[in-house]
mmCIF file of C-alpha atoms in Angstrom:
data_model
loop_
_atom_site.group_PDB
_atom_site.id
_atom_site.type_symbol
_atom_site.label_atom_id
_atom_site.label_comp_id
_atom_site.label_asym_id
_atom_site.label_seq_id
_atom_site.Cartn_x
_atom_site.Cartn_y
_atom_site.Cartn_z
ATOM 1 C CA MET A 1 63.390 102.291 20.992
ATOM 2 C CA SER A 2 61.354 103.229 17.888
ATOM 3 C CA CYS A 3 59.689 106.648 19.348
ATOM 4 C CA TYR A 4 62.003 107.258 22.502
ATOM 5 C CA ASP A 5 65.879 107.673 22.242
ATOM 6 C CA ARG A 6 68.544 107.249 24.380
ATOM 7 C CA ARG A 7 68.491 110.910 25.677
ATOM 8 C CA ASP A 8 64.674 110.230 26.987
ATOM 9 C CA LEU A 9 65.625 106.937 28.487
ATOM 10 C CA GLY A 10 68.659 108.593 30.146
ATOM 11 C CA LEU A 11 66.693 111.260 31.616
ATOM 12 C CA LEU A 12 63.930 109.100 32.458
ATOM 13 C CA LEU A 13 67.024 107.152 34.758
ATOM 14 C CA LEU A 14 68.280 110.529 35.905
ATOM 15 C CA ARG A 15 65.139 111.536 37.048
ATOM 16 C CA LEU A 16 64.059 107.944 38.886
ATOM 17 C CA GLY A 17 67.504 108.045 40.454
ATOM 18 C CA THR A 18 67.778 111.711 41.590
ATOM 19 C CA GLY A 19 63.799 112.035 42.512
ATOM 20 C CA GLY A 20 63.905 108.714 44.339
ATOM 21 C CA VAL A 21 66.552 109.950 46.387
ATOM 22 C CA LEU A 22 65.178 113.349 47.079
ATOM 23 C CA ALA A 23 61.654 111.743 48.151
ATOM 24 C CA ALA A 24 63.313 109.030 50.269
ATOM 25 C CA HIS A 25 65.125 111.967 52.090
ATOM 26 C CA GLY A 26 62.168 114.099 52.605
ATOM 27 C CA ALA A 27 60.097 111.141 53.779
ATOM 28 C CA GLN A 28 62.873 110.463 56.524
ATOM 29 C CA LYS A 29 62.105 114.591 57.631
ATOM 30 C CA LEU A 30 58.260 114.921 57.355
ATOM 31 C CA PHE A 31 57.184 111.428 58.274
ATOM 32 C CA GLY A 32 60.388 109.377 60.103
ATOM 33 C CA TRP A 33 60.417 107.070 57.543
ATOM 34 C CA PHE A 34 63.875 105.097 56.489
ATOM 35 C CA GLY A 35 65.344 105.608 59.919
ATOM 36 C CA GLY A 36 64.468 109.393 59.861
ATOM 37 C CA HIS A 37 63.490 111.422 62.666
ATOM 38 C CA GLY A 38 60.472 113.074 61.555
ATOM 39 C CA ILE A 39 59.568 116.944 61.792
ATOM 40 C CA GLU A 40 60.037 116.888 65.533
ATOM 41 C CA GLY A 41 63.853 115.193 65.662
ATOM 42 C CA THR A 42 64.220 117.270 62.412
ATOM 43 C CA GLY A 43 63.137 120.468 63.784
ATOM 44 C CA GLN A 44 65.314 120.200 66.629
ATOM 45 C CA PHE A 45 68.124 119.517 64.685
ATOM 46 C CA MET A 46 67.238 122.420 62.348
ATOM 47 C CA GLU A 47 67.417 124.783 65.142
ATOM 48 C CA SER A 48 70.963 123.288 66.148
ATOM 49 C CA VAL A 49 72.373 123.904 63.017
ATOM 50 C CA GLY A 50 71.000 127.478 62.650
ATOM 51 C CA TYR A 51 67.215 127.583 60.694
ATOM 52 C CA ALA A 52 64.713 128.834 62.802
ATOM 53 C CA PRO A 53 61.931 128.283 63.349
ATOM 54 C CA GLY A 54 63.002 125.000 63.266
ATOM 55 C CA ARG A 55 59.931 122.705 62.826
ATOM 56 C CA ALA A 56 58.429 125.239 60.012
ATOM 57 C CA SER A 57 62.625 124.467 58.228
ATOM 58 C CA ALA A 58 62.267 120.896 58.903
ATOM 59 C CA THR A 59 58.554 120.867 56.981
ATOM 60 C CA ALA A 60 59.676 123.176 54.022
ATOM 61 C CA ALA A 61 62.907 121.141 53.630
ATOM 62 C CA GLY A 62 60.719 118.252 53.773
ATOM 63 C CA LEU A 63 58.449 119.193 51.119
ATOM 64 C CA ALA A 64 60.782 120.637 48.734
ATOM 65 C CA GLU A 65 62.762 116.941 49.185
ATOM 66 C CA THR A 66 59.327 114.920 49.054
ATOM 67 C CA GLY A 67 57.498 116.600 46.553
ATOM 68 C CA GLY A 68 60.183 117.829 44.267
ATOM 69 C CA GLY A 69 61.634 114.088 44.508
ATOM 70 C CA ALA A 70 58.306 112.782 43.216
ATOM 71 C CA LEU A 71 57.779 115.268 40.790
ATOM 72 C CA LEU A 72 61.084 114.687 39.342
ATOM 73 C CA ALA A 73 60.610 111.005 39.206
ATOM 74 C CA LEU A 74 57.667 111.309 37.201
ATOM 75 C CA GLY A 75 58.861 113.754 34.987
ATOM 76 C CA LEU A 76 55.779 116.052 36.148
ATOM 77 C CA ALA A 77 56.234 120.084 37.048
ATOM 78 C CA THR A 78 59.714 119.539 36.329
ATOM 79 C CA PRO A 79 61.057 123.187 36.301
ATOM 80 C CA ALA A 80 59.272 123.466 39.293
ATOM 81 C CA ALA A 81 60.110 120.074 41.001
ATOM 82 C CA GLY A 82 63.853 120.640 40.254
ATOM 83 C CA ALA A 83 64.446 124.016 41.553
ATOM 84 C CA ALA A 84 62.448 123.070 44.832
ATOM 85 C CA ALA A 85 64.825 119.841 45.380
ATOM 86 C CA ALA A 86 67.966 122.004 44.255
ATOM 87 C CA GLY A 87 67.048 124.641 46.994
ATOM 88 C CA ALA A 88 66.437 122.510 49.542
ATOM 89 C CA MET A 89 70.084 120.749 48.746
ATOM 90 C CA ALA A 90 71.685 124.209 48.791
ATOM 91 C CA GLY A 91 70.372 124.916 52.254
ATOM 92 C CA ALA A 92 72.060 121.612 53.476
ATOM 93 C CA ALA A 93 75.139 122.366 51.618
ATOM 94 C CA ALA A 94 75.462 125.224 53.509
ATOM 95 C CA VAL A 95 75.308 123.171 56.983
ATOM 96 C CA HIS A 96 78.166 120.899 55.487
ATOM 97 C CA VAL A 97 80.663 123.814 53.715
ATOM 98 C CA PRO A 98 83.069 124.180 57.051
ATOM 99 C CA ASN A 99 83.528 120.435 56.731
ATOM 100 C CA GLY A 100 84.802 120.764 53.219
ATOM 101 C CA PHE A 101 83.676 119.017 49.993
ATOM 102 C CA PHE A 102 84.120 115.102 50.866
ATOM 103 C CA ALA A 103 81.115 113.527 52.249
ATOM 104 C CA GLN A 104 83.414 111.004 54.142
ATOM 105 C CA GLU A 105 84.386 113.960 56.510
ATOM 106 C CA GLY A 106 80.646 115.580 56.695
ATOM 107 C CA GLY A 107 81.468 117.974 53.613
ATOM 108 C CA TYR A 108 78.670 119.031 51.219
ATOM 109 C CA GLU A 109 79.405 116.547 48.560
ATOM 110 C CA TYR A 110 76.318 114.654 48.509
ATOM 111 C CA ALA A 111 74.099 117.827 48.833
ATOM 112 C CA ALA A 112 75.481 119.444 46.423
ATOM 113 C CA THR A 113 75.713 116.209 43.893
ATOM 114 C CA LEU A 114 71.645 115.618 44.109
ATOM 115 C CA GLY A 115 71.368 119.855 44.211
ATOM 116 C CA LEU A 116 72.929 119.794 40.768
ATOM 117 C CA ALA A 117 71.445 116.864 39.056
ATOM 118 C CA ALA A 118 67.886 118.448 40.582
ATOM 119 C CA ALA A 119 68.639 121.836 38.791
ATOM 120 C CA GLY A 120 70.035 120.281 35.768
ATOM 121 C CA LEU A 121 66.739 118.286 35.266
ATOM 122 C CA ALA A 122 65.044 121.444 35.659
ATOM 123 C CA VAL A 123 66.954 123.033 33.003
ATOM 124 C CA ALA A 124 67.119 119.839 30.431
ATOM 125 C CA GLY A 125 63.467 118.585 30.982
ATOM 126 C CA PRO A 126 62.077 115.783 31.543
ATOM 127 C CA GLY A 127 61.925 113.871 28.120
ATOM 128 C CA ARG A 128 59.556 112.010 26.426
ATOM 129 C CA LEU A 129 59.310 109.465 28.873
ATOM 130 C CA SER A 130 57.212 111.425 31.597
ATOM 131 C CA LEU A 131 54.205 112.782 32.587
ATOM 132 C CA ASP A 132 55.050 116.397 31.322
ATOM 133 C CA HIS A 133 55.382 115.179 28.082
ATOM 134 C CA ALA A 134 51.878 112.970 28.278
ATOM 135 C CA VAL A 135 50.251 116.059 29.406
ATOM 136 C CA GLY A 136 51.418 118.275 26.718
ATOM 137 C CA HIS A 137 54.091 120.321 29.093
ATOM 138 C CA VAL A 138 51.428 122.454 30.695
ATOM 139 C CA PHE A 139 53.385 122.471 33.846
ATOM 140 C CA ASP A 140 56.690 122.490 31.865
ATOM 141 C CA ARG A 141 56.996 125.766 29.845
ATOM 142 C CA GLY A 142 60.277 127.459 28.668
ATOM 143 C CA TRP A 143 59.434 130.422 30.845
ATOM 144 C CA MET A 144 59.099 128.468 33.810
ATOM 145 C CA VAL A 145 62.450 127.217 34.035
ATOM 146 C CA PRO A 146 63.965 130.406 34.821
ATOM 147 C CA ALA A 147 61.046 131.771 36.523
ATOM 148 C CA ALA A 148 61.409 128.516 38.992
ATOM 149 C CA LEU A 149 64.961 128.416 39.482
ATOM 150 C CA GLY A 150 64.594 132.485 40.086
ATOM 151 C CA VAL A 151 62.582 132.440 42.854
ATOM 152 C CA THR A 152 64.103 129.319 44.444
ATOM 153 C CA ALA A 153 67.362 130.874 44.233
ATOM 154 C CA ALA A 154 66.315 134.297 45.587
ATOM 155 C CA VAL A 155 64.439 132.285 48.577
ATOM 156 C CA THR A 156 67.212 129.892 48.908
ATOM 157 C CA ALA A 157 69.725 133.126 49.302
ATOM 158 C CA ALA A 158 67.396 134.801 52.203
ATOM 159 C CA VAL A 159 67.018 131.333 53.815
ATOM 160 C CA VAL A 160 70.669 130.440 54.104
ATOM 161 C CA GLY A 161 71.372 134.306 54.643
ATOM 162 C CA ALA A 162 69.090 134.538 57.554
ATOM 163 C CA ARG A 163 71.216 131.471 59.000
ATOM 164 C CA THR A 164 74.320 132.914 58.708
ATOM 165 C CA CYS A 165 73.358 135.947 60.592
ATOM 166 C CA ARG A 166 71.600 133.980 63.088
ATOM 167 C CA LEU A 167 75.124 132.112 63.762
ATOM 168 C CA ARG A 168 76.916 134.864 63.557
ATOM 169 C CA ARG A 169 75.053 136.737 66.017
ATOM 170 C CA THR A 170 74.844 133.464 68.369
ATOM 171 C CA ALA A 171 78.772 133.185 67.744
ATOM 172 C CA GLU A 172 79.550 137.151 68.639
ATOM 173 C CA GLU A 173 77.019 136.785 71.988
ATOM 174 C CA ALA A 174 78.876 133.468 73.097
ATOM 175 C CA ALA A 175 82.247 135.595 72.487
ATOM 176 C CA GLY A 176 80.706 138.423 74.867
ATOM 177 C CA ARG A 177 79.754 136.154 77.627
ATOM 178 C CA GLN A 178 83.152 134.475 77.342
ATOM 179 C CA GLY A 179 84.948 137.685 77.699
ATOM 180 C CA THR A 180 83.059 138.771 80.643
ATOM 181 C CA LEU A 181 84.182 135.490 82.342
ATOM 182 C CA PHE A 182 87.567 136.702 82.814
ATOM 183 C CA GLU A 183 87.039 140.239 83.509
ATOM 184 C CA GLU A 184 88.048 141.554 86.765
#
């Protein structure tokens, strides 16, 4: 490898693997491919776990995963792609936190791994074996990394926070209804 080094090859492999998995995961949500449930089924699931409105939540998550994953794999707009994918995975991890860490128990291990890999790629950059490099890094400027990660962190915090409030309110309402069943 005369003009490319091990780092470039490593970043290419990490981008292809992480981006490919994320794009396929998002395609399940958007199109129902690979055994997924599409927008309708995913929207119903999103509602059931507190992300409302469900259809809009499914669309946003699907676009962040599919678009972010595809762009990561290509190495194009890497800061935005990595941040979008990391944000979607943070939202997914929030659903699985009550189940602990390990995936076999329904935990957040898988979502955290994909999210951290995507965020790491946003920070490290795509390497020379990428479309960003081929087009002169016009979509991969240094200032874009903190901007993309900062905006994504703020939006993700707001969305996950709203979900937490919604779930808490639902639990309080259920507890209130339960209390009235036993009053005389």
